[in-house]
C-alpha atoms as a printed R data frame, in Angstrom:
    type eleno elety resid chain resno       x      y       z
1   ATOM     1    CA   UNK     A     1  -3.334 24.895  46.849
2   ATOM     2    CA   UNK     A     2  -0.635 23.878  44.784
3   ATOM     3    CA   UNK     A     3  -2.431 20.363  43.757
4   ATOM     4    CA   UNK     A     4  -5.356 22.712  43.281
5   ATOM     5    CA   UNK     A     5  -3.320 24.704  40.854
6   ATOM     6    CA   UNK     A     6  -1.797 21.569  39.221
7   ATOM     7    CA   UNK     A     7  -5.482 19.906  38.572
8   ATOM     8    CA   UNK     A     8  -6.896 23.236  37.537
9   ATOM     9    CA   UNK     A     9  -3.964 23.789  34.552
10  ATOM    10    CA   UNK     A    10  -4.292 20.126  33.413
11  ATOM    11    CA   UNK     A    11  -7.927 20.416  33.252
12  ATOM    12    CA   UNK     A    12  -7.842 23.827  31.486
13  ATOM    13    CA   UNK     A    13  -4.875 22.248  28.748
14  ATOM    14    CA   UNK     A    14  -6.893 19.148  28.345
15  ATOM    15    CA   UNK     A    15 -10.159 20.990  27.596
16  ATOM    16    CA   UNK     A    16  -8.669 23.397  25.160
17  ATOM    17    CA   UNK     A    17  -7.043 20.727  23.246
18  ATOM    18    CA   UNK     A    18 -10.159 18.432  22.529
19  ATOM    19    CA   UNK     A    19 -11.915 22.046  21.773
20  ATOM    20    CA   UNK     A    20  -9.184 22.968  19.102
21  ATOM    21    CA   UNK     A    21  -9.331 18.823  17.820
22  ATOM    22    CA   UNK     A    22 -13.177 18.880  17.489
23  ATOM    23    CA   UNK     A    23 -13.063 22.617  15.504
24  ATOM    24    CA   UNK     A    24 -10.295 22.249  13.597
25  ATOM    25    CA   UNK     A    25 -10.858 18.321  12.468
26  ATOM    26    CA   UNK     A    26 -13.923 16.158  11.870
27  ATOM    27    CA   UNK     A    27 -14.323 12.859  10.569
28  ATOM    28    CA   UNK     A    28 -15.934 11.585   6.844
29  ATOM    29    CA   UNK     A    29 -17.461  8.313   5.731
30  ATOM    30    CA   UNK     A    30 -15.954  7.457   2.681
31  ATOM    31    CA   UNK     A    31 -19.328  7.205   0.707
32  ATOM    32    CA   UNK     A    32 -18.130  4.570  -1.885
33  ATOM    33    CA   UNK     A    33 -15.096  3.431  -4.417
34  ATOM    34    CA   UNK     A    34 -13.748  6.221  -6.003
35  ATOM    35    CA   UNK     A    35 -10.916  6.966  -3.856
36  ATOM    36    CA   UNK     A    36  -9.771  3.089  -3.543
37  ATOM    37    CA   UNK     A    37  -7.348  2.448  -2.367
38  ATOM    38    CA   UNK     A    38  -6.264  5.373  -0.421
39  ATOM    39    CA   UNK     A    39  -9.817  5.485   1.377
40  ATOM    40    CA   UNK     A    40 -11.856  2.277   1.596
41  ATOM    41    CA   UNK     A    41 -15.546  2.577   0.916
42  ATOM    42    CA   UNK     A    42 -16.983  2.705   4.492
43  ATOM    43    CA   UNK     A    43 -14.345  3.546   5.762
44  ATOM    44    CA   UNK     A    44 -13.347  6.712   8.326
45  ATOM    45    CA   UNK     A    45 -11.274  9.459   7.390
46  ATOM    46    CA   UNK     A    46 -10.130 12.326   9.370
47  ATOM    47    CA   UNK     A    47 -10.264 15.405   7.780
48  ATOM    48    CA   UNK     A    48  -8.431 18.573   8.542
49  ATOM    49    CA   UNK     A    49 -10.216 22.037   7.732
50  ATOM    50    CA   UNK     A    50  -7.889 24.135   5.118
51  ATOM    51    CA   UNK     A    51  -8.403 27.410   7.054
52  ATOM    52    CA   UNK     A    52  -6.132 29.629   4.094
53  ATOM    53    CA   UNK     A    53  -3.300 26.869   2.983
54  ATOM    54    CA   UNK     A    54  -2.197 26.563  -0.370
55  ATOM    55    CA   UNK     A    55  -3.285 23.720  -2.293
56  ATOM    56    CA   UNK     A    56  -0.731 21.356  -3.979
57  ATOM    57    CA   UNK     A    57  -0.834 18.967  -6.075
58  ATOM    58    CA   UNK     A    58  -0.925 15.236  -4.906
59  ATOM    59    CA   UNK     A    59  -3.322 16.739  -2.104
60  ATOM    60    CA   UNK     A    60  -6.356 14.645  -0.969
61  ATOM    61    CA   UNK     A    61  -8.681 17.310  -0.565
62  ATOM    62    CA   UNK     A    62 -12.481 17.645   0.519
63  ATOM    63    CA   UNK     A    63 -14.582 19.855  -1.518
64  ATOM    64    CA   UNK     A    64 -17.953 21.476  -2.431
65  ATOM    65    CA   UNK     A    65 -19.427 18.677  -4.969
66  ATOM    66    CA   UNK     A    66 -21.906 21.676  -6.368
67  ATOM    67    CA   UNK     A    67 -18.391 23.556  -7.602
68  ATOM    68    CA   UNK     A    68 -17.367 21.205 -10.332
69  ATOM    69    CA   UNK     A    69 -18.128 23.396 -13.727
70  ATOM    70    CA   UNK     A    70 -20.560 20.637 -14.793
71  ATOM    71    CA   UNK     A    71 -21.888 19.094 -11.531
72  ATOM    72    CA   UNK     A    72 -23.978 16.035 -11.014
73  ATOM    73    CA   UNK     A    73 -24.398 16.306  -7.600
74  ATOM    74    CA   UNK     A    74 -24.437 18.476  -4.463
75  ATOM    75    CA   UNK     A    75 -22.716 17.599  -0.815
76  ATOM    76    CA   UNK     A    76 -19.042 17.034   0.577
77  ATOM    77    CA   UNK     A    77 -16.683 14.461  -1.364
78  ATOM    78    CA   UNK     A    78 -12.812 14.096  -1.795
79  ATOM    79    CA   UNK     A    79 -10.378 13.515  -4.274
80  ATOM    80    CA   UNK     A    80  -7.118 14.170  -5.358
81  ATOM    81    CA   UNK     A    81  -5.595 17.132  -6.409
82  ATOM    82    CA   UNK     A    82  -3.377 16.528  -9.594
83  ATOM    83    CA   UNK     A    83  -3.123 19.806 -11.481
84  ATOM    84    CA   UNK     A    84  -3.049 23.081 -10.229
85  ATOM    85    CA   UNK     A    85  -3.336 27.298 -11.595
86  ATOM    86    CA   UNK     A    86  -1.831 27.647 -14.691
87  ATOM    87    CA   UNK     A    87  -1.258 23.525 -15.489
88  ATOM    88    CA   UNK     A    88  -1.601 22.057 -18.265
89  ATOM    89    CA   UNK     A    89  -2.636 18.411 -17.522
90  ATOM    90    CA   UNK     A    90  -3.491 15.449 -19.954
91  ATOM    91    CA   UNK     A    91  -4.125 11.757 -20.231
92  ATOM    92    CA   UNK     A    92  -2.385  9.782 -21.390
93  ATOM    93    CA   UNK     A    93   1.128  9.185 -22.093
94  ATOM    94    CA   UNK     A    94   2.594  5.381 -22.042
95  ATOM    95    CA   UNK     A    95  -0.457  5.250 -19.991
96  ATOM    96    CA   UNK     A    96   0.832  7.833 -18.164
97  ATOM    97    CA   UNK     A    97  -1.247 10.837 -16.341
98  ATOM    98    CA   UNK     A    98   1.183 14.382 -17.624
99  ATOM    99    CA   UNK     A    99   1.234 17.627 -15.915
100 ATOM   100    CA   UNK     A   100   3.012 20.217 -17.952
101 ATOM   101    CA   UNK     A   101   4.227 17.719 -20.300
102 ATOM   102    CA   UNK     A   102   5.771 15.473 -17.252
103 ATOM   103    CA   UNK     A   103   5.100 11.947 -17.007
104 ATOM   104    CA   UNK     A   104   3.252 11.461 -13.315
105 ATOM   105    CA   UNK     A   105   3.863  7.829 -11.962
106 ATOM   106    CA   UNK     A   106   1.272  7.306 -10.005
107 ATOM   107    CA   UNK     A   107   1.809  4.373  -7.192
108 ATOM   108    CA   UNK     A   108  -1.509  5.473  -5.330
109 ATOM   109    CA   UNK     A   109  -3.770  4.144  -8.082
110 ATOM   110    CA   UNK     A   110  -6.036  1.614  -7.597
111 ATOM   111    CA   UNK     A   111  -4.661 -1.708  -9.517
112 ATOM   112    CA   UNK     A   112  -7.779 -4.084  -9.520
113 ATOM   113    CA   UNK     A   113 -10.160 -4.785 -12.316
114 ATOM   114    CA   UNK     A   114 -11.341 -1.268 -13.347
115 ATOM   115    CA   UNK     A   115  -7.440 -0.214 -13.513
116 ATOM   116    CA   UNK     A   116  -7.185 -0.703 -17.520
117 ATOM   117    CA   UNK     A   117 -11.000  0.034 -18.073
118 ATOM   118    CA   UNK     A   118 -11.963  2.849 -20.576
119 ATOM   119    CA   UNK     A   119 -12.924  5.496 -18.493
120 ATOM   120    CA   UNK     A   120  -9.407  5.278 -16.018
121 ATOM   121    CA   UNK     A   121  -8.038  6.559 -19.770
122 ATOM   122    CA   UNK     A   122 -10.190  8.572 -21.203
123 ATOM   123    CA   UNK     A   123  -8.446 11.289 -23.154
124 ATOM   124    CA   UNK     A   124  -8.271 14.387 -22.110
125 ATOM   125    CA   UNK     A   125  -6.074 18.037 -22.728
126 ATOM   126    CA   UNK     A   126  -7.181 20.686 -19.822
127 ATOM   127    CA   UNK     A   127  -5.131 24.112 -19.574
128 ATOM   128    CA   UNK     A   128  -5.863 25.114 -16.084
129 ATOM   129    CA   UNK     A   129  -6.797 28.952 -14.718
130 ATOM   130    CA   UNK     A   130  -5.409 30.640 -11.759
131 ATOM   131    CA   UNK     A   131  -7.861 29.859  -9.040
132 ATOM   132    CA   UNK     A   132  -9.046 26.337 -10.702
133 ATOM   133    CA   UNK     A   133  -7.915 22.717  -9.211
134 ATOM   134    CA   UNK     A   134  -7.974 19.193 -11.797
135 ATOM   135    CA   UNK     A   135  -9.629 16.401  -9.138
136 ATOM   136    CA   UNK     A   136  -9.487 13.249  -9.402
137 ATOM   137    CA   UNK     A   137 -10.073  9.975  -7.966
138 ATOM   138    CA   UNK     A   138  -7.490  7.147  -7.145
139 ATOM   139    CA   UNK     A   139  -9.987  4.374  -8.572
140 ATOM   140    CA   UNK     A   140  -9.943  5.962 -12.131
141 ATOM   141    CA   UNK     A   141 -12.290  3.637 -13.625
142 ATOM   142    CA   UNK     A   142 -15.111  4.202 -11.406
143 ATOM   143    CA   UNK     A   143 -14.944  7.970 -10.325
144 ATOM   144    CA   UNK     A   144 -17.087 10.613 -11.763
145 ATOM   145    CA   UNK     A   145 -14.176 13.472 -11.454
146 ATOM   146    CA   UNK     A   146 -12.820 16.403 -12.961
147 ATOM   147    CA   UNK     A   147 -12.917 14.682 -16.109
148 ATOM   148    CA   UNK     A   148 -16.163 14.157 -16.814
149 ATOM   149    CA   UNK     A   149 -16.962 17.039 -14.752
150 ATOM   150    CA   UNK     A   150 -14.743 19.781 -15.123
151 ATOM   151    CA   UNK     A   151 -12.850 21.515 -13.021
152 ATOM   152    CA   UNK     A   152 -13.153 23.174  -9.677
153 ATOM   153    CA   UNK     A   153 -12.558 26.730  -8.112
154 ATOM   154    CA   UNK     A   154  -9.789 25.895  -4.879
155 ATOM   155    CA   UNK     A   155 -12.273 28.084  -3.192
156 ATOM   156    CA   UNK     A   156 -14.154 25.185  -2.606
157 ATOM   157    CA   UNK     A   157 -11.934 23.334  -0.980
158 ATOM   158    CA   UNK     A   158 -12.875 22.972   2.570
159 ATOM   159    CA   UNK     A   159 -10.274 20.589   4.335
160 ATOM   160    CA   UNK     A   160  -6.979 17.879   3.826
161 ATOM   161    CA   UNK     A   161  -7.757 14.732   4.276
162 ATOM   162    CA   UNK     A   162  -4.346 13.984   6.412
163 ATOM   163    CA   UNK     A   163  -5.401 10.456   7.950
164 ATOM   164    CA   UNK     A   164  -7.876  7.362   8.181
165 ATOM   165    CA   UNK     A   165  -9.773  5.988  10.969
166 ATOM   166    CA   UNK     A   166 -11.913  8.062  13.695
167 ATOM   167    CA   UNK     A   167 -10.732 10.951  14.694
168 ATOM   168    CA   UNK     A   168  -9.937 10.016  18.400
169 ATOM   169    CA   UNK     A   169  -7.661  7.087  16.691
170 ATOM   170    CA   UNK     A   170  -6.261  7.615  13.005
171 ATOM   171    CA   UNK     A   171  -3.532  6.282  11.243
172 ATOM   172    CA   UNK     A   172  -1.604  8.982   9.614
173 ATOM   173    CA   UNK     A   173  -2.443  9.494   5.741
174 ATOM   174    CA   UNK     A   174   0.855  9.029   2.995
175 ATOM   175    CA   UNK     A   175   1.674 11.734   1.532
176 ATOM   176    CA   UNK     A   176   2.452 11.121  -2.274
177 ATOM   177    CA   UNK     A   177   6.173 12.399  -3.965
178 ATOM   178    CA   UNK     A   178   5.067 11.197  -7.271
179 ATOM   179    CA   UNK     A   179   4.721 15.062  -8.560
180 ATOM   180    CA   UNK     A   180   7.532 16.340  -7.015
181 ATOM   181    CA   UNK     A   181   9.474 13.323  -8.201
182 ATOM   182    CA   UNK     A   182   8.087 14.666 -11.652
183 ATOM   183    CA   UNK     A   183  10.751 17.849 -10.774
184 ATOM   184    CA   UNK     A   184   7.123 19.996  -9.906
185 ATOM   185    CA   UNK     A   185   7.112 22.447  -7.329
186 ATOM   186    CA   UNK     A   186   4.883 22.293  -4.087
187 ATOM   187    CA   UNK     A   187   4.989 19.311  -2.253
188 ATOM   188    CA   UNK     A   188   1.736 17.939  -0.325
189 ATOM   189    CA   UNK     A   189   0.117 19.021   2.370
190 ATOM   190    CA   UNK     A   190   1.332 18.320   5.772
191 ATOM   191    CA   UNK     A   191  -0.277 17.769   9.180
192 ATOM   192    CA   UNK     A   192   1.966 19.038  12.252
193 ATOM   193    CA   UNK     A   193  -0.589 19.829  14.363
194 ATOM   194    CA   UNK     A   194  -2.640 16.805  15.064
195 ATOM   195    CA   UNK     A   195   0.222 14.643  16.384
196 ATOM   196    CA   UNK     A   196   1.825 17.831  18.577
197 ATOM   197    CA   UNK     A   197  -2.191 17.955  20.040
198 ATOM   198    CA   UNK     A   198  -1.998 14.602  20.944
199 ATOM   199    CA   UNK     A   199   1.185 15.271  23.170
200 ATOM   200    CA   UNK     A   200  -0.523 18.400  24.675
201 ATOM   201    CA   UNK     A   201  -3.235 16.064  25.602
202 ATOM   202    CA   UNK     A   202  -1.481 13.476  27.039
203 ATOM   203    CA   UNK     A   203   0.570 16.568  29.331
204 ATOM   204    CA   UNK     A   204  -2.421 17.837  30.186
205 ATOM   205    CA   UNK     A   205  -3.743 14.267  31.177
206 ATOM   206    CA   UNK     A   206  -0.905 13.863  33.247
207 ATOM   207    CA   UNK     A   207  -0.726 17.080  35.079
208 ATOM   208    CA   UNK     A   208  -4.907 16.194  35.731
209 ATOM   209    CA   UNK     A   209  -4.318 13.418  37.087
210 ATOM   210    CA   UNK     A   210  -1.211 14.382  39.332
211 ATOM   211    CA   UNK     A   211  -2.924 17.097  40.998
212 ATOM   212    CA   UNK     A   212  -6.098 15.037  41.720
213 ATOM   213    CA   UNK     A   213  -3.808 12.532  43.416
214 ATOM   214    CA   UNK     A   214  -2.004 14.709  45.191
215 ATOM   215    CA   UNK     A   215  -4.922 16.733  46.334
216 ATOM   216    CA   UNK     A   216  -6.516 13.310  47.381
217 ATOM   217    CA   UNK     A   217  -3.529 12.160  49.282
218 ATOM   218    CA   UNK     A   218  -3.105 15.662  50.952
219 ATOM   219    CA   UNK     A   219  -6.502 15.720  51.968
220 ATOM   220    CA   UNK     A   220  -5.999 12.307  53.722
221 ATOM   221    CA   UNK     A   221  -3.167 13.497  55.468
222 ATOM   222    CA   UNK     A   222  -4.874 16.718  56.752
223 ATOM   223    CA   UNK     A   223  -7.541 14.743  57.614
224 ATOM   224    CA   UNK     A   224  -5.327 12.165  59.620
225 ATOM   225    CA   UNK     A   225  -3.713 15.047  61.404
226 ATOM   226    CA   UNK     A   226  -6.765 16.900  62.636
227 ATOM   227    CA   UNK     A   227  -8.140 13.242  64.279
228 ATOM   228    CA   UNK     A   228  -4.748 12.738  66.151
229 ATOM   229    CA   UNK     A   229  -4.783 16.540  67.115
230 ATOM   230    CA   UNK     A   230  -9.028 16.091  68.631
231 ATOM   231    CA   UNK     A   231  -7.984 13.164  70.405
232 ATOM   232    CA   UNK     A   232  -5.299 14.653  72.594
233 ATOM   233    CA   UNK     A   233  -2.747 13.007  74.358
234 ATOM   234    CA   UNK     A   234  -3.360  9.204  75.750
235 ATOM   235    CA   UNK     A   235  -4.633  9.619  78.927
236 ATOM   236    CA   UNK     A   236  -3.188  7.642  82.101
């Protein structure tokens, strides 16, 4: 019985964490080059739903495509968050991206070709709403963003993009300090829970797989037992 129990708890623990991974996360082909490099087009990345928690800025973020002000397009996509309520962001500075007059260095940008084209500096003076997030991508010459587009209510934001890869194997996603190193509140999100899952998973693994051996060997044992018992003593 008490294998039984074990098997039974490791099973139960296993199953609820691979229900609260496949509810709570889900994976997104990167569709093409706007968010180069942080997401490769083709590529996997996992994606975390929001479920309530504040937006920051320097947050990759999935979001309704249909919510920009002027959209071109319907469906999920993801960018990055740079400015939030009550910003006021511009472009550009020394070549510089500013958000509330302070200089953003941004070491997630894409560096190839398109890096110095026109449209990765395209002027631009937004004074953001409460409510309203600036998006935009990390390949600025090729992404159709908030900048073309305008910007977006948070209340379309559906999810963090915290990692890449498939969602049984991802690689954990950097979080950027480039705003906060700018001396602006509100640091990135932050996954705890994925990783602490993993660990519940591998318990419950464990405790699975324990009580199946030990209900196996047990088993064996009682089996053993009851032959020596029905063949009674050797005779003479």
């Amino acid at each position: 019985m008490v294998w039984i129990v074990v098997a039974v708890l490791g099973l139960g623990a296993t199953v609820a964490q691979v229900g609260i991974v496949f509810f709570t996360y889900r994976d997104y082909q990167v569709p093409g080059v706007a968010m180069n490099p942080t997401l490769k087009p083709g590529g996997s990345a996992l994606v975390r739903a929001r479920e309530g928690d504040e937006v920051h800025r320097g947050d990759v973020v999935m979001f309704d495509r249909g919510a920009f002000a002027h959209p071109d397009s319907a469906g999920l996509s993801v960018f990055r968050v740079v400015a939030v309520g009550g910003d006021v962001v511009a472009c550009c500075t020394g070549g510089l991206l500013t958000v509330d007059g302070k200089p953003i260095t941004e070491n997630y940008l894409s560096q190839d070709q398109y890096a110095q084209d026109a449209a990765a500096t395209t002027p631009y003076l937004v004074r953001l709403h409460e409510g309203q997030v600036f998006l935009l991508g990390d390949e600025r010459g090729r992404a159709r963003d908030s900048r073309f587009l305008g910007v977006v209510p948070v209340s379309a934001v559906t999810g963090f993009v915290v990692g890449t890869g498939r969602i049984t194997h991802p690689a954990p996603l950097a979080r950027t300090t480039a705003f906060t190193d700018a001396g602006l509140p509100g640091a990135p999100f932050e996954d705890t829970l994925y990783p602490a899952l993993r660990w519940w998973l591998l318990g419950g693994a464990v405790l699975l797989f324990a009580g199946l051996i030990g209900l196996v060997v047990t088993l064996v044992r009682t089996a053993g037992r009851r032959r020596r018992a029905a063949a009674g003593p050797p005779g003479r």
